[in-house]
Short mmCIF file of C-alpha atoms in Angstrom, two decimals:
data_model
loop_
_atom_site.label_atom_id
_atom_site.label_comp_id
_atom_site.label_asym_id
_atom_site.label_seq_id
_atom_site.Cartn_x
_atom_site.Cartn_y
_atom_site.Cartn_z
CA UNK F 245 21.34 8.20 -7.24
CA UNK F 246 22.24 11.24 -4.61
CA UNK F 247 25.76 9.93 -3.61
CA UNK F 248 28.34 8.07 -5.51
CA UNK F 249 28.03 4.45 -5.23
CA UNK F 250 29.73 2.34 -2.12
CA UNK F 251 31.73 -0.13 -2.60
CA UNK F 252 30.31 -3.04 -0.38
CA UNK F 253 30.76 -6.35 0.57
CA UNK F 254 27.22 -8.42 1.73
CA UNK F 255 27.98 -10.31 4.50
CA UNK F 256 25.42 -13.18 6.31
CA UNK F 257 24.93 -11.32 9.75
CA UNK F 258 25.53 -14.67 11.66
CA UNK F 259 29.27 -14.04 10.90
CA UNK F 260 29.44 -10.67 12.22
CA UNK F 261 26.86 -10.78 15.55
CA UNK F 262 28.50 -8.18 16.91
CA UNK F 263 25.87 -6.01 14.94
CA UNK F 264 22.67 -8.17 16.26
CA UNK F 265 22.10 -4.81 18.14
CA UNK F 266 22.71 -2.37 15.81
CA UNK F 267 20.62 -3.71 13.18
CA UNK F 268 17.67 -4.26 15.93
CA UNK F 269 17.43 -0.96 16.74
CA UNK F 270 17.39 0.14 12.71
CA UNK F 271 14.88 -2.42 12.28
CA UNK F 272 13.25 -1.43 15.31
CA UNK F 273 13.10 2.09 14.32
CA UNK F 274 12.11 1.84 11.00
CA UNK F 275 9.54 -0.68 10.97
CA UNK F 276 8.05 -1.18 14.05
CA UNK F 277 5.13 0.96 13.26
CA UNK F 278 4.28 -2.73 10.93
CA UNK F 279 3.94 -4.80 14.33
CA UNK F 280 3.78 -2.49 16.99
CA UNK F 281 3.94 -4.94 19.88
CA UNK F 282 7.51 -6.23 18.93
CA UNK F 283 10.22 -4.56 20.57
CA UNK F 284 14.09 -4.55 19.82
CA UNK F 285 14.69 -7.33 22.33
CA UNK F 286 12.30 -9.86 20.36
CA UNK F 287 14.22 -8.62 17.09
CA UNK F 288 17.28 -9.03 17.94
CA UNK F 289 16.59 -12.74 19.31
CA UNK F 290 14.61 -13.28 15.40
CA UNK F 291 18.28 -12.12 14.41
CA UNK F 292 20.04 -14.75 16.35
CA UNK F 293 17.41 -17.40 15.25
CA UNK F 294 19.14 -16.81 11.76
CA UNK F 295 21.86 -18.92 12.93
CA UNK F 296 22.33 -21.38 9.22
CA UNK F 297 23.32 -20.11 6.00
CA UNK F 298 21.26 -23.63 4.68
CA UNK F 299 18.21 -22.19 5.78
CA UNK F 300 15.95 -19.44 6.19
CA UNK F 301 15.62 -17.36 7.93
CA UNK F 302 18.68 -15.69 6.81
CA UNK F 303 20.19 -11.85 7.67
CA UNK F 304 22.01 -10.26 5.56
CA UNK F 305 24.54 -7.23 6.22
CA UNK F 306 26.56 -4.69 4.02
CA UNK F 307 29.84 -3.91 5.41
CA UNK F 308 31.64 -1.06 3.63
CA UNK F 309 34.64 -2.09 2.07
CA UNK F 310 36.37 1.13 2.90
CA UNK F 311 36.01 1.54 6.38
CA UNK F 312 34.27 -1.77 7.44
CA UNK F 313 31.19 0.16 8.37
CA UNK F 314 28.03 -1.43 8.90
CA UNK F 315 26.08 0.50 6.14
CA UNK F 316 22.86 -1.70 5.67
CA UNK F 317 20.71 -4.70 6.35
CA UNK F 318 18.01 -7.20 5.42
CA UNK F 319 16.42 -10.41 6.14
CA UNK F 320 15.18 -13.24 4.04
CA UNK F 321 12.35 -14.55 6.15
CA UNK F 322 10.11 -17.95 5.39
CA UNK F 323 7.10 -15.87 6.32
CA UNK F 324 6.05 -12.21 6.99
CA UNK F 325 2.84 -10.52 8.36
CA UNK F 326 0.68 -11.32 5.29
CA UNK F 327 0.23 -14.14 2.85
CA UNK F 328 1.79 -16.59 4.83
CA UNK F 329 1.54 -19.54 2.40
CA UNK F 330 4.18 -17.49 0.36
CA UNK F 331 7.88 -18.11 0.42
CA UNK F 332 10.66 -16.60 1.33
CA UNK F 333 10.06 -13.07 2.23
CA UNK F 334 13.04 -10.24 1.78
CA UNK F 335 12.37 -8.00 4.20
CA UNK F 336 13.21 -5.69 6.86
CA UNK F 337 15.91 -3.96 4.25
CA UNK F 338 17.43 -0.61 5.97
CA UNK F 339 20.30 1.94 4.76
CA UNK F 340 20.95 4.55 7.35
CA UNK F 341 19.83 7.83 5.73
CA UNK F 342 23.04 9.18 5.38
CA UNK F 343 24.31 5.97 3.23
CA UNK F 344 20.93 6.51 1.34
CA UNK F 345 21.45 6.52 -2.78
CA UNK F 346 24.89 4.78 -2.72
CA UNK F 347 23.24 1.10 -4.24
CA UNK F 348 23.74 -0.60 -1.16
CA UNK F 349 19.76 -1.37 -0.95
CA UNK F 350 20.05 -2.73 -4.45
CA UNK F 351 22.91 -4.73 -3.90
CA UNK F 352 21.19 -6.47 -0.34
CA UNK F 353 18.04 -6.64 -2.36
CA UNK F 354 19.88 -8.76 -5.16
CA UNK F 355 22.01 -10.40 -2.93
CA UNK F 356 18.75 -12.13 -0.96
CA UNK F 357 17.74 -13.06 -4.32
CA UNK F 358 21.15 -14.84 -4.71
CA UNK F 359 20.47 -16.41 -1.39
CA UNK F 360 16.98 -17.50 -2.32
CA UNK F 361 17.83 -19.12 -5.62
CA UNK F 362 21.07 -21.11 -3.39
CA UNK F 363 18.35 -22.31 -1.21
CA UNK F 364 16.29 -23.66 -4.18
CA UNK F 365 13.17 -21.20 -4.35
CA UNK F 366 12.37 -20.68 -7.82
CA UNK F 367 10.92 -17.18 -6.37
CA UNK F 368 10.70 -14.38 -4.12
CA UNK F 369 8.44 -11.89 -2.35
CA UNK F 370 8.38 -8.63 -0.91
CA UNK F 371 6.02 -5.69 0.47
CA UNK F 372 6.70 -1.98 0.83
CA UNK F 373 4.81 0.44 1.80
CA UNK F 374 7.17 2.97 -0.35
CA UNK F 375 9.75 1.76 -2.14
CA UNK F 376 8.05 0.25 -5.28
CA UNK F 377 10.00 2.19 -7.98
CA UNK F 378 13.36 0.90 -6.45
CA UNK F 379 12.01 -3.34 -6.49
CA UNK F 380 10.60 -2.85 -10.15
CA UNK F 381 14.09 -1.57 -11.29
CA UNK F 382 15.70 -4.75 -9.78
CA UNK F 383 12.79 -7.22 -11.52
CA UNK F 384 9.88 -7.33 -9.13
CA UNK F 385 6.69 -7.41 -10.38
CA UNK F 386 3.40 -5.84 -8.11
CA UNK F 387 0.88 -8.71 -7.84
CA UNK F 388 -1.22 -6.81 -4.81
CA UNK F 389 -2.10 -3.83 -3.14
CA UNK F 390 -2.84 -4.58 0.95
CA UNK F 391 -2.79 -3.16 3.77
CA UNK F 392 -0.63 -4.26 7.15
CA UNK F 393 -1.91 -2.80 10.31
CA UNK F 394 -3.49 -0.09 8.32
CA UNK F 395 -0.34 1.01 6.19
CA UNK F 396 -1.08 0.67 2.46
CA UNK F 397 1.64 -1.68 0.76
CA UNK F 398 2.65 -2.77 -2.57
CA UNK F 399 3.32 -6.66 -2.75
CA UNK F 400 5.69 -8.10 -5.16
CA UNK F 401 7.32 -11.19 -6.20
CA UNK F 402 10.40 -11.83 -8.58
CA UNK F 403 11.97 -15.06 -10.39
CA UNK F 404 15.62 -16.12 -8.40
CA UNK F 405 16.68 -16.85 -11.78
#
């Protein structure tokens, strides 16, 4: 870790839409180069659509518990670009770079496995086109190597329980 680690509290985003547009834009900017026609507009509606805790899709937000800052995101999705007979799908996870190394990414990532298992799904999947080491410390196992709109990427799946 490069910072200390933040104390958080992971929050469903559907109780704090005020950030719909915030996390849009991060999503936007980070991973739109995945599905280049999408734009923030589209996202932020997808963000909206995750309107009940009791089923997917679901958003997830971490709110620092020292300032109430909106310090990260991430999505548990029924489907994603590939493999579409899997499910669910984390994805979309995003720490501002200057919150980078604090856990929060961990904590989302376990938290959508929380969410997953509450749901009933005896699993869950990921890709990443970069952030392999960080999945396989928190229990995912690689299954594939793809490619998404030419953009190599490490698929993974891990138990809920």
């Amino acid at each position: 870790m490069t910072g200390h680690e933040m104390s958080v509290e992971i929050r469903h985003l559907l109780d704090h839409k005020h950030h719909i547009p915030t996390v849009a834009a991060w999503q936007q900017a980070e991973f739109g180069y995945l599905s280049p026609n999408s734009t923030v507009a589209q996202r932020a509606e997808r963000l909206r659509g995750a309107s009940d805790k009791a089923r997917l899709p679901i958003s997830l937000v971490a709110i620092s518990t020292d300032e109430g800052d909106l310090v990260g995101s991430a999505n548990i999705a029924a489907t994603t670009l590939i493999h579409k007979h899997l499910t669910p799908w984390l994805s979309s996870v995003f720490v501002p770079p200057a919150q980078r190394g604090r856990g929060i990414a961990s904590k989302l990532a376990l938290a959508a496995i929380s969410e997953a298992d509450r749901l009933g799904f005896d699993k869950i999947y990921l890709f990443t086109p970069r952030n392999e080491a960080l999945y396989a410390r928190l229990g995912w196992e690689t299954f594939e190597q793809a490619a998404i709109n030419g953009v190599p990427v490490c698929l993974m799946a891990r138990a809920t329980r």
